[in-house]
CSV table of C-alpha atoms in Angstrom, one decimal:
chain,number,residue,atom,x,y,z
N,66,MET,CA,0.0,0.0,-0.1
N,67,ALA,CA,1.3,3.6,-0.9
N,68,ASN,CA,2.2,5.9,2.0
N,69,LEU,CA,-0.1,8.5,2.7
N,70,HIS,CA,2.7,10.9,2.6
N,71,GLU,CA,4.9,12.1,-0.4
N,72,PRO,CA,8.6,11.0,-0.6
N,73,LYS,CA,10.7,13.6,0.5
N,74,LEU,CA,14.3,14.3,-0.6
N,75,ILE,CA,17.2,16.0,1.2
N,76,SER,CA,20.6,16.2,0.3
N,77,GLY,CA,24.1,16.9,1.6
N,78,ASN,CA,26.7,18.9,-0.4
N,79,ALA,CA,28.4,15.6,-2.1
N,80,ASN,CA,26.3,15.7,-5.4
N,81,ARG,CA,23.6,18.6,-4.8
N,82,PRO,CA,23.1,18.9,-8.5
N,83,LEU,CA,22.2,15.2,-8.7
N,84,ALA,CA,19.7,15.3,-6.0
N,85,GLU,CA,18.2,18.6,-7.4
N,86,ALA,CA,17.8,16.4,-10.9
N,87,VAL,CA,16.4,13.5,-8.9
N,88,ALA,CA,13.7,15.9,-7.5
N,89,ALA,CA,13.2,17.4,-11.0
N,90,ARG,CA,12.8,14.0,-12.3
N,91,MET,CA,10.2,13.1,-9.6
N,92,SER,CA,8.4,16.1,-10.2
N,93,MET,CA,7.7,14.8,-13.8
N,94,HIS,CA,6.5,11.4,-12.3
N,95,ARG,CA,4.3,12.8,-9.8
N,96,GLY,CA,2.6,15.9,-11.9
N,97,MET,CA,3.7,18.0,-8.7
N,98,ASP,CA,6.3,20.0,-7.7
N,99,VAL,CA,9.0,17.7,-5.7
N,100,ALA,CA,11.7,20.1,-4.1
N,101,LEU,CA,14.5,19.4,-1.8
N,102,VAL,CA,13.7,19.8,2.0
N,103,ASP,CA,15.2,23.3,2.9
N,104,ALA,CA,18.1,22.6,5.2
N,105,ARG,CA,21.6,24.0,5.9
N,106,VAL,CA,24.7,21.9,6.0
N,107,GLU,CA,27.6,24.0,7.0
N,108,ARG,CA,31.0,23.6,8.9
N,109,PHE,CA,32.1,25.4,12.0
N,110,ASN,CA,35.6,27.4,11.5
N,111,ASP,CA,37.4,24.1,12.8
N,112,GLY,CA,35.5,21.8,10.2
N,113,GLU,CA,33.0,20.4,12.4
N,114,ILE,CA,29.6,19.7,10.5
N,115,PHE,CA,26.4,21.5,11.5
N,116,VAL,CA,22.9,20.5,10.1
N,117,GLU,CA,19.4,22.3,10.5
N,118,VAL,CA,16.4,21.2,8.8
N,119,PHE,CA,13.9,23.9,8.3
N,120,GLU,CA,11.1,22.0,7.6
N,121,ASN,CA,8.9,19.6,9.6
N,122,VAL,CA,9.6,16.2,8.7
N,123,ARG,CA,7.5,14.3,11.4
N,124,GLY,CA,6.0,11.0,10.1
N,125,GLU,CA,7.8,11.6,6.7
N,126,ASP,CA,9.2,9.1,4.5
N,127,MET,CA,12.7,10.8,4.0
N,128,TYR,CA,15.4,10.2,1.3
N,129,ILE,CA,18.9,11.6,1.9
N,130,ILE,CA,20.8,11.9,-1.5
N,131,GLN,CA,24.6,11.6,-0.7
N,132,PRO,CA,27.4,9.6,-2.3
N,133,THR,CA,30.4,9.3,0.0
N,134,SER,CA,32.7,10.3,-2.8
N,135,ASN,CA,35.9,12.5,-2.0
N,136,PRO,CA,36.3,13.9,0.6
N,137,THR,CA,35.1,10.8,1.6
N,138,ASN,CA,35.2,11.2,5.3
N,139,ASP,CA,33.6,14.8,5.2
N,140,ASN,CA,30.7,13.3,3.1
N,141,LEU,CA,29.9,10.2,5.2
N,142,MET,CA,29.6,12.3,8.2
N,143,GLU,CA,27.4,14.9,6.5
N,144,LEU,CA,25.2,11.6,5.6
N,145,LEU,CA,25.4,10.4,9.3
N,146,ILE,CA,24.4,13.9,11.0
N,147,ILE,CA,21.7,14.4,8.5
N,148,ALA,CA,20.3,10.8,9.1
N,149,ASP,CA,20.5,11.8,13.0
N,150,ALA,CA,18.9,15.1,12.5
N,151,LEU,CA,15.9,13.5,10.9
N,152,ARG,CA,15.6,10.7,13.3
N,153,ARG,CA,15.8,13.1,16.2
N,154,SER,CA,12.9,15.1,14.2
N,155,SER,CA,10.6,11.7,14.3
N,156,ALA,CA,10.8,11.0,10.7
N,157,ALA,CA,9.0,7.8,10.0
N,158,ARG,CA,11.4,6.2,7.7
N,159,ILE,CA,15.1,7.1,6.6
N,160,THR,CA,16.5,5.9,3.6
N,161,ALA,CA,20.1,6.7,2.4
N,162,VAL,CA,20.5,7.2,-1.2
N,163,MET,CA,24.0,6.7,-1.6
N,164,PRO,CA,24.7,6.7,-5.7
N,165,TYR,CA,28.4,5.9,-4.8
N,166,PHE,CA,29.3,3.8,-1.6
N,167,GLY,CA,32.6,4.9,-0.6
N,168,TYR,CA,34.9,2.5,1.2
N,169,ALA,CA,33.3,-0.3,-0.6
N,170,ARG,CA,37.0,-1.6,-1.8
N,171,GLN,CA,37.6,-2.7,1.9
N,172,ASP,CA,35.3,-5.4,1.3
N,173,ARG,CA,37.6,-8.2,3.1
N,174,ARG,CA,40.6,-8.9,5.0
N,175,SER,CA,43.5,-9.0,2.4
N,176,LYS,CA,46.1,-9.5,4.8
N,177,ALA,CA,46.6,-9.8,8.6
N,178,ARG,CA,45.7,-6.8,10.8
N,179,THR,CA,43.7,-4.9,8.3
N,180,PRO,CA,39.8,-3.6,8.6
N,181,ILE,CA,36.7,-4.6,6.9
N,182,THR,CA,35.8,-0.8,6.7
N,183,ALA,CA,32.9,-1.5,4.7
N,184,LYS,CA,31.3,-3.3,7.3
N,185,LEU,CA,32.2,-0.8,9.8
N,186,VAL,CA,30.4,1.8,7.6
N,187,ALA,CA,27.5,-0.4,7.5
N,188,ASN,CA,27.3,-0.6,11.0
N,189,ILE,CA,27.6,3.1,11.5
N,190,LEU,CA,25.0,3.9,9.1
N,191,VAL,CA,22.6,1.7,11.0
N,192,GLU,CA,23.4,3.2,14.4
N,193,ALA,CA,22.6,6.5,12.8
N,194,GLY,CA,19.2,5.8,12.1
N,195,VAL,CA,19.3,4.7,8.3
N,196,GLU,CA,16.6,2.1,7.6
N,197,ARG,CA,17.1,1.2,4.1
N,198,ILE,CA,20.4,1.5,1.3
N,199,LEU,CA,19.8,2.6,-2.3
N,200,THR,CA,22.9,2.5,-4.0
N,201,LEU,CA,24.4,1.7,-7.6
N,202,ASP,CA,26.9,-0.9,-8.5
N,203,LEU,CA,28.2,-2.0,-5.6
N,204,HIS,CA,32.2,-2.9,-5.5
N,205,ALA,CA,31.1,-6.3,-4.2
N,206,THR,CA,28.0,-7.2,-3.9
N,207,GLN,CA,28.5,-9.4,-0.9
N,208,ILE,CA,28.5,-5.9,1.0
N,209,GLN,CA,24.6,-6.1,0.8
N,210,GLY,CA,24.8,-9.1,3.4
N,211,PHE,CA,26.9,-6.6,5.7
N,212,PHE,CA,23.5,-4.8,6.7
N,213,ASP,CA,20.8,-5.9,8.8
N,214,ILE,CA,18.4,-3.6,6.9
N,215,PRO,CA,17.1,-3.6,3.1
N,216,VAL,CA,19.6,-3.0,0.4
N,217,ASP,CA,18.9,-1.9,-3.0
N,218,ASN,CA,21.7,-2.2,-5.3
N,219,LEU,CA,20.9,-1.0,-8.8
N,220,TYR,CA,22.9,-1.8,-12.0
N,221,ALA,CA,24.3,0.3,-14.3
N,222,SER,CA,24.3,-2.4,-17.0
N,223,PRO,CA,20.8,-1.9,-17.9
N,224,VAL,CA,21.6,1.9,-19.0
N,225,TRP,CA,24.9,0.8,-20.6
N,226,ALA,CA,22.8,-1.5,-22.9
N,227,LEU,CA,20.7,1.2,-24.1
N,228,ASP,CA,23.4,3.5,-24.5
N,229,VAL,CA,25.3,1.1,-26.4
N,230,MET,CA,22.5,0.3,-28.8
N,231,HIS,CA,22.2,4.1,-29.4
N,232,ASN,CA,25.8,4.8,-29.8
N,233,PHE,CA,26.9,1.7,-31.7
N,234,LYS,CA,23.9,1.6,-34.4
N,235,GLY,CA,25.5,-0.5,-37.6
N,236,GLN,CA,28.3,-1.7,-35.4
N,237,MET,CA,26.7,-4.3,-33.0
N,238,ASP,CA,28.4,-7.0,-34.9
N,239,ASP,CA,31.7,-5.9,-34.1
N,240,ILE,CA,31.3,-5.1,-30.4
N,241,MET,CA,33.4,-7.4,-28.1
N,242,VAL,CA,32.8,-6.5,-24.3
N,243,VAL,CA,36.0,-6.8,-22.2
N,244,SER,CA,36.4,-7.1,-18.5
N,245,PRO,CA,39.6,-5.7,-17.2
N,246,ASP,CA,40.4,-8.4,-14.9
N,247,VAL,CA,39.1,-11.8,-13.9
N,248,GLY,CA,37.0,-10.3,-10.8
N,249,GLY,CA,34.6,-8.2,-12.9
N,250,VAL,CA,33.8,-10.7,-15.4
N,251,ALA,CA,30.3,-11.2,-14.1
N,252,ARG,CA,29.7,-7.6,-14.6
N,253,ALA,CA,31.2,-7.6,-18.1
N,254,ARG,CA,29.2,-10.6,-19.0
N,255,ASP,CA,25.8,-9.1,-17.8
N,256,LEU,CA,26.2,-6.3,-20.4
N,257,ALA,CA,27.1,-9.0,-22.9
N,258,GLN,CA,24.4,-10.8,-22.7
N,259,ARG,CA,22.2,-7.9,-22.8
N,260,ILE,CA,23.6,-6.5,-26.1
N,261,GLY,CA,24.3,-10.0,-27.4
N,262,ALA,CA,28.0,-9.6,-27.7
N,263,PRO,CA,31.2,-12.1,-26.9
N,264,LEU,CA,33.2,-11.6,-24.1
N,265,SER,CA,37.0,-11.1,-23.5
N,266,ILE,CA,39.3,-10.8,-20.4
N,267,VAL,CA,42.2,-8.7,-19.8
N,268,ASP,CA,44.2,-10.7,-17.2
N,269,LYS,CA,46.7,-8.9,-15.4
N,270,ARG,CA,49.4,-10.0,-13.3
N,271,ARG,CA,51.1,-7.6,-10.9
N,272,GLY,CA,54.9,-7.5,-10.2
N,273,LYS,CA,54.3,-5.7,-6.6
N,274,PRO,CA,51.3,-3.8,-5.1
N,275,GLY,CA,50.1,-0.9,-7.3
N,276,GLU,CA,52.1,-1.8,-10.5
N,277,VAL,CA,50.9,-4.4,-13.3
N,278,ALA,CA,53.7,-6.3,-14.6
N,279,GLU,CA,52.0,-8.1,-17.5
N,280,MET,CA,48.5,-7.8,-19.1
N,281,THR,CA,47.4,-11.0,-21.6
N,282,VAL,CA,44.1,-10.8,-23.6
N,283,ILE,CA,42.0,-13.8,-23.4
N,284,GLY,CA,39.7,-13.7,-26.5
N,285,ASP,CA,40.5,-12.7,-30.1
N,286,VAL,CA,39.8,-8.9,-30.3
N,287,LYS,CA,41.1,-8.5,-33.7
N,288,ASP,CA,39.1,-5.8,-35.7
N,289,ARG,CA,36.7,-5.5,-33.0
N,290,VAL,CA,34.9,-2.2,-31.1
N,291,CYS,CA,36.2,-3.1,-27.6
N,292,LEU,CA,34.2,-2.1,-24.6
N,293,ILE,CA,35.7,-2.1,-21.3
N,294,VAL,CA,33.3,-2.5,-18.6
N,295,ASP,CA,33.8,-1.8,-14.6
N,296,ASP,CA,32.2,-0.3,-11.4
N,297,LEU,CA,34.9,2.3,-10.8
N,298,VAL,CA,37.9,4.2,-12.4
N,299,ASP,CA,40.5,5.5,-9.7
N,300,THR,CA,43.8,6.9,-11.3
N,301,ALA,CA,42.7,5.2,-14.7
N,302,GLY,CA,46.6,3.8,-15.2
N,303,THR,CA,45.3,0.0,-15.5
N,304,LEU,CA,42.2,1.1,-17.5
N,305,CYS,CA,44.6,3.1,-20.1
N,306,LYS,CA,47.2,0.2,-19.9
N,307,ALA,CA,44.4,-2.1,-20.6
N,308,ALA,CA,43.1,-0.2,-23.7
N,309,GLU,CA,46.8,-0.1,-25.3
N,310,VAL,CA,47.1,-3.8,-24.9
N,311,LEU,CA,43.7,-4.6,-26.9
N,312,MET,CA,44.9,-2.0,-29.3
N,313,GLU,CA,48.0,-3.8,-30.0
N,314,ASN,CA,46.2,-7.0,-30.0
N,315,GLY,CA,44.2,-5.6,-33.1
N,316,ALA,CA,41.5,-3.9,-31.8
N,317,ARG,CA,39.5,-1.3,-34.2
N,318,GLU,CA,38.6,0.9,-31.3
N,319,VAL,CA,38.3,0.9,-27.4
N,320,HIS,CA,35.8,2.4,-25.3
N,321,SER,CA,34.9,2.5,-21.6
N,322,TYR,CA,31.9,1.9,-19.6
N,323,ILE,CA,32.7,2.6,-16.0
N,324,THR,CA,30.1,3.5,-13.3
N,325,HIS,CA,31.8,5.7,-11.0
N,326,GLY,CA,34.2,8.2,-12.2
N,327,VAL,CA,36.5,8.6,-9.2
N,328,LEU,CA,39.3,9.8,-11.6
N,329,SER,CA,42.0,10.8,-8.8
N,330,GLY,CA,45.4,12.3,-9.3
N,331,PRO,CA,46.8,12.1,-13.1
N,332,ALA,CA,43.5,10.2,-14.1
N,333,ILE,CA,41.8,12.8,-16.4
N,334,GLU,CA,45.3,13.6,-18.2
N,335,ARG,CA,46.1,9.9,-18.7
N,336,VAL,CA,42.3,9.3,-20.3
N,337,SER,CA,42.9,12.5,-22.4
N,338,ARG,CA,46.2,11.0,-23.7
N,339,SER,CA,44.7,7.5,-24.0
N,340,VAL,CA,44.1,5.5,-27.1
N,341,MET,CA,40.6,5.2,-26.0
N,342,LYS,CA,38.0,6.7,-27.9
N,343,ASN,CA,35.6,7.4,-25.2
N,344,LEU,CA,35.3,6.9,-21.4
N,345,VAL,CA,31.9,6.8,-20.4
N,346,ILE,CA,31.0,7.4,-16.8
N,347,THR,CA,27.8,8.3,-14.7
N,348,ASP,CA,27.1,11.4,-12.5
N,349,THR,CA,27.0,9.3,-9.3
N,350,ILE,CA,30.3,11.2,-8.4
N,351,MET,CA,29.9,15.1,-9.0
N,352,PRO,CA,32.3,15.5,-12.1
N,353,LYS,CA,34.9,18.2,-11.7
N,354,PRO,CA,35.3,21.0,-14.5
N,355,GLU,CA,38.1,19.3,-15.9
N,356,THR,CA,36.3,16.2,-16.3
N,357,ILE,CA,33.5,17.9,-18.1
N,358,ALA,CA,36.1,19.6,-20.2
N,359,CYS,CA,38.0,16.4,-21.3
N,360,PRO,CA,36.8,15.8,-24.8
N,361,ASN,CA,37.0,12.0,-24.7
N,362,ILE,CA,34.9,11.6,-21.4
N,363,ARG,CA,31.0,11.3,-21.6
N,364,ILE,CA,28.7,11.5,-18.6
N,365,VAL,CA,25.5,9.8,-18.4
N,366,LYS,CA,22.8,10.9,-16.0
N,367,THR,CA,21.5,8.7,-13.3
N,368,ALA,CA,18.7,10.9,-12.1
N,369,PRO,CA,16.1,9.1,-14.1
N,370,ILE,CA,16.8,5.5,-12.6
N,371,PHE,CA,17.0,6.9,-8.9
N,372,ALA,CA,14.1,8.7,-9.4
N,373,GLN,CA,12.4,5.6,-10.4
N,374,ALA,CA,13.9,3.6,-7.7
N,375,ILE,CA,12.7,6.3,-5.0
N,376,LEU,CA,9.2,6.1,-6.4
N,377,ASN,CA,9.1,2.1,-6.6
N,378,THR,CA,10.5,2.1,-2.9
N,379,TRP,CA,8.0,4.6,-1.6
N,380,ASN,CA,4.9,3.0,-3.2
N,381,GLY,CA,5.9,-0.4,-2.2
N,382,THR,CA,6.5,-1.5,-6.0
N,383,SER,CA,9.3,-3.6,-7.6
N,384,VAL,CA,13.0,-2.0,-7.6
N,385,SER,CA,14.2,-5.0,-9.4
N,386,SER,CA,12.1,-4.3,-12.2
N,387,LEU,CA,14.8,-1.5,-13.1
N,388,PHE,CA,17.4,-4.3,-13.9
N,389,ASN,CA,15.9,-4.8,-17.1
N,390,HIS,CA,16.9,-2.3,-20.1
N,391,LYS,CA,13.6,-3.0,-21.6
N,392,THR,CA,11.9,-1.3,-18.4
N,393,LEU,CA,14.3,1.5,-18.2
N,394,GLN,CA,13.7,2.2,-22.1
N,395,PRO,CA,10.7,4.6,-21.4
N,396,ILE,CA,12.3,6.2,-18.5
N,397,TYR,CA,15.0,7.0,-20.6
N,398,GLU,CA,13.5,7.8,-23.7
N,399,GLY,CA,14.4,11.5,-23.6
N,400,VAL,CA,18.1,10.6,-23.8
N,401,TYR,CA,17.9,7.7,-26.1
N,402,GLY,CA,14.6,7.9,-27.8
N,403,ARG,CA,12.7,4.4,-28.5
């Protein structure tokens, strides 16, 4: 049964343009104005975070839109403090919409005396009063099991399928989907199945931590249009190297579809000089001006899928229906047409 109250959105400072875009999209769906709750998220002179909500939220279904991207700790603390403010203001339910879930790469103990920080963050979110998580392309799907509350992990691959079918018309028979490592095969295979393309793998072997000693292409990529698929790109060193190896093995073109554009340090310069024709990312992390200005980086909007997921959560309908690119087609009609 649908809730009596309309869903209400609130945003921190991590990616306010995305939050505003989600609100605008929900306004289209609802036929009424959906605006972000009036609040201030500020800092004292010593950096301490302060939150004040100016609207009544008692009994409301609240959605906090806040990726925990760089600066990760600041954005995470903003999310926690907003959640605490809403809980103490008697909100009926608090959902954390985390387009990018920071600390997801620390999902296991890789060596002795190391933390599992993804689990720690899960515990903290629940303790702060968050009752549901909505996110996109978790680095490791098992992180959902770190929570004792519902977690809806959306997937970018249905959107990528629409994008590929729209932008590679006439070339679909030449496409080869590529996983940049063995660990990402499931993600790449999902896109390959959606668009009816074969799958290849770049097997990388590290000489020492942080350095790739050797890369080997598993599969025939000669004369193929290769699409590298992964969940995040950080410094882009491995990604650009993989693109070079594919070209050396006879690929006609190399494009990359990466969900989260972390793009730290020299990443943008590397991408701009890379043999990749395009790096396609989403706006889960607010893009920097230099990211927007880079000629071979293209940004795909996620507001349509998050707006629909919030509405489905609010009215008690299926969120997993959004895993199907055919279901997303009308939602993204303004971007990709029919």
